[in-house]
Amino acid sequence: MSRIVVLGAGVVGMTSAYALAKKGHEVCVVDAAPGPAEAGASFGNGAQLSYYYTDAMASPSLAANIPKYILRLDPAFRVRLTLSPAFMAWGLRFLGNATQKAFERNTTDILELGLQSRSGIADLSEKLEFDYSKTGKITLFSSKKSLLKAEGLSKLKNRYGAGQVVLTREQALEKEPALAHYGHFFEGAIWSPHDEAGDSSLFCRNLRVLLERDYGVCFLFNTKVRRIQTRANELVGVTAETEEIQCSRAVISLGAWTAPIAKTAGISLPIWPVQGYSLTVPALTLAPVASITDTARKTVFCRIGDRLRIAGLADIGPVNGKFKEDRFRTLLTTAKGIFPKAGDYDGEVHAWTGFRPVTPDSKPVVGPTRVKGLYLNCGHGSLGWTLSMATAEKLSELVGTFSAHCSLISDLDGCHLRRSGT
Ligand SMILES: Cc1cc2nc3c(=O)[nH]c(=O)nc-3n(C[C@H](O)[C@H](O)[C@H](O)COP(=O)(O)OP(=O)(O)OC[C@H]3O[C@@H](n4cnc5c(N)ncnc54)[C@H](O)[C@@H]3O)c2cc1C
């Protein structure tokens, strides 16, 4: 087994390192930040292991609402158009995935991946501490129409063993008494018993300890990658700001930063960063025990140990990477409106922003590239932690399979994970 360099120490890079190291590879992880999951989406995400809430981002309802998002009539979503060719190309493919048929196909494909991930996370939970909880998820719907639509999708998911149940308002209150303090009306809910939660940042930090201790994985932090070096279509190394890293095998798992680095090796990836925000406050006794998703306000509440994490907002458009105070305030006001008594909003509030690396069909990109020795594990969108164990495993199988020769990927669909059996 030869050395493999994993670029990125977010949850996708860390789980890639784990799967590769378990297969006997010598692994080295490189990241610009001083530690794992410090600078990317894996730090402050919604903390959900949503194996069954795998709805693709591109959907008929999102497409229908785009004018509203452009006009800023929905606080949770914003679309800002830009003339960037990369954005337009991504946007057109995204819209192409917004049909009902594509939405259902993408959602169930992602669900299959989620299911593969679930046992991997459960196994790791016996070795790592990460505030893991198996408290299930309640998704709230404000109208009969939206509940009915969700019920249809739920039936589809139940064919995969989701075990989801439609709850009346009263049944939801019985299941989660904290809903008595919910600040808005809801018509009903869907209970998803097998969805889980935890802290993906803590997961990555403790996974680092395990990787160093049990597998001898090395870490190069504070090492910002500038470009991939190739010769005659073969990987020869990685140029970082501070050093040249010679290698004949590497995996790019740089989350929302993947596309520009892949481009230096001549690989175009339609991955667009979609900005979101979270806040973490001390949980109060009236905080929900189950994870709660408010679909009308597109906000998720989740207990992580004695903290309450609230995540939401999706800003699609030109990326400048900045934390926007007004957007954070929107999330804070929404959170206070939904569950005013669940968290200590006047105490220590940890504010965070991050970028979901979103592909047009919301499916991750995993596998070899046309550059011999260069692999991808990226584009996990809104569900990177949930899917990470499955994509890492897939990657480790593909590295084994294709390591001896160059595998051509002519288009993105060739390296997307497909529904099993197709
Ligand atoms: C608001 C929000 C809520 C979310 N909620 C959930 C949820 O509840 N459940 C879920 O499963 N997913 C959720 N997600 C999605 C999930 O967080 C991401 O899909 C996942 O974290 C992506 O992991 P990653 O390792 O690919 O990328 P990242 O975690 O972003 O890691 C990329 C790494 O690359 C490094 N890097 C970048 N550029 C360079 C460079 N040039 N050189 C070296 N290193 C570099 C960064 O420092 C970083 O460590 C959410 C995302 C957001 C934004």
PDB file of C-alpha atoms and ligand atoms in Angstrom, residues 7-15 30-50 137 196 198 200 204 220-227 239-240 252-258 261 274-278 300 302 309-314 331 352-358 377-388, ligand 1:
ATOM      1  CA  LEU A   7      -6.394  17.318   1.245  1.00  0.00           C
ATOM      2  CA  GLY A   8      -8.825  18.680   3.823  1.00  0.00           C
ATOM      3  CA  ALA A   9      -9.412  17.821   7.466  1.00  0.00           C
ATOM      4  CA  GLY A  10     -13.146  18.483   7.549  1.00  0.00           C
ATOM      5  CA  VAL A  11     -15.437  15.585   8.319  1.00  0.00           C
ATOM      6  CA  VAL A  12     -15.107  14.247   4.765  1.00  0.00           C
ATOM      7  CA  GLY A  13     -11.296  14.328   4.758  1.00  0.00           C
ATOM      8  CA  MET A  14     -11.099  12.853   8.254  1.00  0.00           C
ATOM      9  CA  THR A  15     -13.446   9.959   7.492  1.00  0.00           C
ATOM     10  CA  VAL A  30      -3.192  18.319   4.946  1.00  0.00           C
ATOM     11  CA  ASP A  31      -5.236  21.356   5.994  1.00  0.00           C
ATOM     12  CA  ALA A  32      -4.829  25.114   6.020  1.00  0.00           C
ATOM     13  CA  ALA A  33      -6.336  25.400   9.496  1.00  0.00           C
ATOM     14  CA  PRO A  34      -4.511  24.659  12.778  1.00  0.00           C
ATOM     15  CA  GLY A  35      -6.646  21.562  13.494  1.00  0.00           C
ATOM     16  CA  PRO A  36      -9.391  19.326  12.092  1.00  0.00           C
ATOM     17  CA  ALA A  37     -12.818  20.805  11.295  1.00  0.00           C
ATOM     18  CA  GLU A  38     -11.747  24.257  12.407  1.00  0.00           C
ATOM     19  CA  ALA A  39     -12.297  26.376   9.337  1.00  0.00           C
ATOM     20  CA  GLY A  40     -14.962  24.677   7.245  1.00  0.00           C
ATOM     21  CA  ALA A  41     -18.567  23.537   7.292  1.00  0.00           C
ATOM     22  CA  SER A  42     -17.799  20.678   9.671  1.00  0.00           C
ATOM     23  CA  PHE A  43     -17.272  23.088  12.557  1.00  0.00           C
ATOM     24  CA  GLY A  44     -20.695  24.560  13.282  1.00  0.00           C
ATOM     25  CA  ASN A  45     -23.218  22.679  11.156  1.00  0.00           C
ATOM     26  CA  GLY A  46     -26.706  21.629  12.207  1.00  0.00           C
ATOM     27  CA  ALA A  47     -25.331  18.577  14.098  1.00  0.00           C
ATOM     28  CA  GLN A  48     -27.809  16.258  12.403  1.00  0.00           C
ATOM     29  CA  LEU A  49     -27.133  12.721  11.333  1.00  0.00           C
ATOM     30  CA  SER A  50     -30.180  12.837   9.099  1.00  0.00           C
ATOM     31  CA  LYS A 137     -36.169  13.906  14.546  1.00  0.00           C
ATOM     32  CA  GLU A 196     -29.459  10.969  15.175  1.00  0.00           C
ATOM     33  CA  GLY A 198     -23.923  14.886  17.605  1.00  0.00           C
ATOM     34  CA  SER A 200     -19.176  16.912  14.049  1.00  0.00           C
ATOM     35  CA  CYS A 204     -13.239  15.203  13.924  1.00  0.00           C
ATOM     36  CA  LEU A 220       0.127  18.694   8.244  1.00  0.00           C
ATOM     37  CA  PHE A 221      -1.854  21.626   9.619  1.00  0.00           C
ATOM     38  CA  ASN A 222      -1.379  25.326   8.810  1.00  0.00           C
ATOM     39  CA  THR A 223      -0.605  24.130   5.293  1.00  0.00           C
ATOM     40  CA  LYS A 224      -2.586  25.908   2.624  1.00  0.00           C
ATOM     41  CA  VAL A 225      -2.737  24.093  -0.705  1.00  0.00           C
ATOM     42  CA  ARG A 226      -2.307  26.266  -3.777  1.00  0.00           C
ATOM     43  CA  ARG A 227      -2.271  23.774  -6.629  1.00  0.00           C
ATOM     44  CA  THR A 239       2.099  22.723  -3.930  1.00  0.00           C
ATOM     45  CA  ALA A 240       1.296  24.329  -0.614  1.00  0.00           C
ATOM     46  CA  ILE A 252      -9.324  16.276  -2.683  1.00  0.00           C
ATOM     47  CA  SER A 253     -11.802  16.797   0.175  1.00  0.00           C
ATOM     48  CA  LEU A 254     -11.715  20.546   0.510  1.00  0.00           C
ATOM     49  CA  GLY A 255     -15.467  21.069   0.922  1.00  0.00           C
ATOM     50  CA  ALA A 256     -16.602  24.353  -0.604  1.00  0.00           C
ATOM     51  CA  TRP A 257     -13.000  25.084  -1.674  1.00  0.00           C
ATOM     52  CA  THR A 258     -12.656  21.924  -3.752  1.00  0.00           C
ATOM     53  CA  ILE A 261      -8.081  23.470  -6.375  1.00  0.00           C
ATOM     54  CA  VAL A 274     -24.205  27.832  -0.316  1.00  0.00           C
ATOM     55  CA  GLN A 275     -23.804  29.895   2.806  1.00  0.00           C
ATOM     56  CA  GLY A 276     -25.578  29.057   6.047  1.00  0.00           C
ATOM     57  CA  TYR A 277     -25.388  30.135   9.674  1.00  0.00           C
ATOM     58  CA  SER A 278     -25.671  28.582  13.094  1.00  0.00           C
ATOM     59  CA  VAL A 300     -33.201  23.135  12.730  1.00  0.00           C
ATOM     60  CA  CYS A 302     -30.655  20.252  18.049  1.00  0.00           C
ATOM     61  CA  ARG A 309     -27.477  24.326  18.188  1.00  0.00           C
ATOM     62  CA  ILE A 310     -29.755  26.208  15.805  1.00  0.00           C
ATOM     63  CA  ALA A 311     -28.859  26.193  12.121  1.00  0.00           C
ATOM     64  CA  GLY A 312     -30.419  27.527   8.978  1.00  0.00           C
ATOM     65  CA  LEU A 313     -30.383  30.058   6.114  1.00  0.00           C
ATOM     66  CA  ALA A 314     -29.259  29.283   2.598  1.00  0.00           C
ATOM     67  CA  LEU A 331     -31.377  33.432  12.353  1.00  0.00           C
ATOM     68  CA  TRP A 352     -20.961  30.828  13.039  1.00  0.00           C
ATOM     69  CA  THR A 353     -21.199  30.806   9.275  1.00  0.00           C
ATOM     70  CA  GLY A 354     -20.172  28.095   6.828  1.00  0.00           C
ATOM     71  CA  PHE A 355     -20.565  26.926   3.255  1.00  0.00           C
ATOM     72  CA  ARG A 356     -22.348  23.815   2.059  1.00  0.00           C
ATOM     73  CA  PRO A 357     -20.488  22.393  -0.960  1.00  0.00           C
ATOM     74  CA  VAL A 358     -23.533  21.807  -3.162  1.00  0.00           C
ATOM     75  CA  ASN A 377     -14.454  12.924  -2.172  1.00  0.00           C
ATOM     76  CA  CYS A 378     -16.383  16.171  -2.152  1.00  0.00           C
ATOM     77  CA  GLY A 379     -19.668  17.959  -2.863  1.00  0.00           C
ATOM     78  CA  HIS A 380     -21.598  16.684   0.159  1.00  0.00           C
ATOM     79  CA  GLY A 381     -23.927  19.700   0.283  1.00  0.00           C
ATOM     80  CA  SER A 382     -26.251  19.918   3.276  1.00  0.00           C
ATOM     81  CA  LEU A 383     -25.478  16.436   4.559  1.00  0.00           C
ATOM     82  CA  GLY A 384     -21.720  16.038   4.698  1.00  0.00           C
ATOM     83  CA  TRP A 385     -21.485  14.525   8.132  1.00  0.00           C
ATOM     84  CA  THR A 386     -24.499  12.273   7.601  1.00  0.00           C
ATOM     85  CA  LEU A 387     -23.029  10.815   4.421  1.00  0.00           C
ATOM     86  CA  SER A 388     -19.357  10.910   5.335  1.00  0.00           C
TER      87      SER A 388
HETATM   88  C1  LIG B   1     -25.472  25.918   8.167  1.00  0.00           C
HETATM   89  C2  LIG B   1     -25.098  24.504   7.830  1.00  0.00           C
HETATM   90  C3  LIG B   1     -25.758  23.456   8.464  1.00  0.00           C
HETATM   91  C4  LIG B   1     -25.440  22.140   8.131  1.00  0.00           C
HETATM   92  N1  LIG B   1     -26.047  21.116   8.819  1.00  0.00           N
HETATM   93  C5  LIG B   1     -25.675  19.827   8.585  1.00  0.00           C
HETATM   94  C6  LIG B   1     -26.226  18.773   9.369  1.00  0.00           C
HETATM   95  O1  LIG B   1     -27.001  18.996  10.280  1.00  0.00           O
HETATM   96  N2  LIG B   1     -25.834  17.507   9.084  1.00  0.00           N
HETATM   97  C7  LIG B   1     -24.951  17.213   8.077  1.00  0.00           C
HETATM   98  O2  LIG B   1     -24.663  16.044   7.852  1.00  0.00           O
HETATM   99  N3  LIG B   1     -24.393  18.213   7.338  1.00  0.00           N
HETATM  100  C8  LIG B   1     -24.729  19.502   7.571  1.00  0.00           C
HETATM  101  N4  LIG B   1     -24.181  20.525   6.851  1.00  0.00           N
HETATM  102  C9  LIG B   1     -23.272  20.185   5.755  1.00  0.00           C
HETATM  103  C10 LIG B   1     -21.917  19.731   6.275  1.00  0.00           C
HETATM  104  O3  LIG B   1     -21.486  20.583   7.302  1.00  0.00           O
HETATM  105  C11 LIG B   1     -20.933  19.724   5.103  1.00  0.00           C
HETATM  106  O4  LIG B   1     -21.446  18.988   4.026  1.00  0.00           O
HETATM  107  C12 LIG B   1     -19.625  19.067   5.557  1.00  0.00           C
HETATM  108  O5  LIG B   1     -19.160  19.657   6.733  1.00  0.00           O
HETATM  109  C13 LIG B   1     -18.582  19.180   4.446  1.00  0.00           C
HETATM  110  O6  LIG B   1     -17.421  18.600   4.953  1.00  0.00           O
HETATM  111  P1  LIG B   1     -16.061  18.718   4.160  1.00  0.00           P
HETATM  112  O7  LIG B   1     -15.057  17.979   4.947  1.00  0.00           O
HETATM  113  O8  LIG B   1     -16.312  18.344   2.745  1.00  0.00           O
HETATM  114  O9  LIG B   1     -15.758  20.277   4.130  1.00  0.00           O
HETATM  115  P2  LIG B   1     -15.280  21.257   5.288  1.00  0.00           P
HETATM  116  O10 LIG B   1     -15.775  20.836   6.607  1.00  0.00           O
HETATM  117  O11 LIG B   1     -15.654  22.616   4.821  1.00  0.00           O
HETATM  118  O12 LIG B   1     -13.728  21.082   5.312  1.00  0.00           O
HETATM  119  C14 LIG B   1     -12.898  21.573   4.271  1.00  0.00           C
HETATM  120  C15 LIG B   1     -11.521  21.733   4.851  1.00  0.00           C
HETATM  121  O13 LIG B   1     -10.659  22.154   3.787  1.00  0.00           O
HETATM  122  C16 LIG B   1      -9.742  23.068   4.343  1.00  0.00           C
HETATM  123  N5  LIG B   1      -9.216  23.883   3.250  1.00  0.00           N
HETATM  124  C17 LIG B   1      -9.893  24.718   2.430  1.00  0.00           C
HETATM  125  N6  LIG B   1      -9.078  25.239   1.502  1.00  0.00           N
HETATM  126  C18 LIG B   1      -7.862  24.728   1.746  1.00  0.00           C
HETATM  127  C19 LIG B   1      -6.613  24.852   1.096  1.00  0.00           C
HETATM  128  N7  LIG B   1      -6.431  25.643   0.035  1.00  0.00           N
HETATM  129  N8  LIG B   1      -5.551  24.169   1.595  1.00  0.00           N
HETATM  130  C20 LIG B   1      -5.686  23.353   2.676  1.00  0.00           C
HETATM  131  N9  LIG B   1      -6.863  23.192   3.315  1.00  0.00           N
HETATM  132  C21 LIG B   1      -7.926  23.871   2.847  1.00  0.00           C
HETATM  133  C22 LIG B   1     -10.518  23.848   5.376  1.00  0.00           C
HETATM  134  O14 LIG B   1      -9.640  24.413   6.338  1.00  0.00           O
HETATM  135  C23 LIG B   1     -11.430  22.760   5.945  1.00  0.00           C
HETATM  136  O15 LIG B   1     -10.872  22.171   7.100  1.00  0.00           O
HETATM  137  C24 LIG B   1     -24.462  21.859   7.142  1.00  0.00           C
HETATM  138  C25 LIG B   1     -23.780  22.916   6.539  1.00  0.00           C
HETATM  139  C26 LIG B   1     -24.069  24.233   6.873  1.00  0.00           C
HETATM  140  C27 LIG B   1     -23.317  25.341   6.238  1.00  0.00           C
END
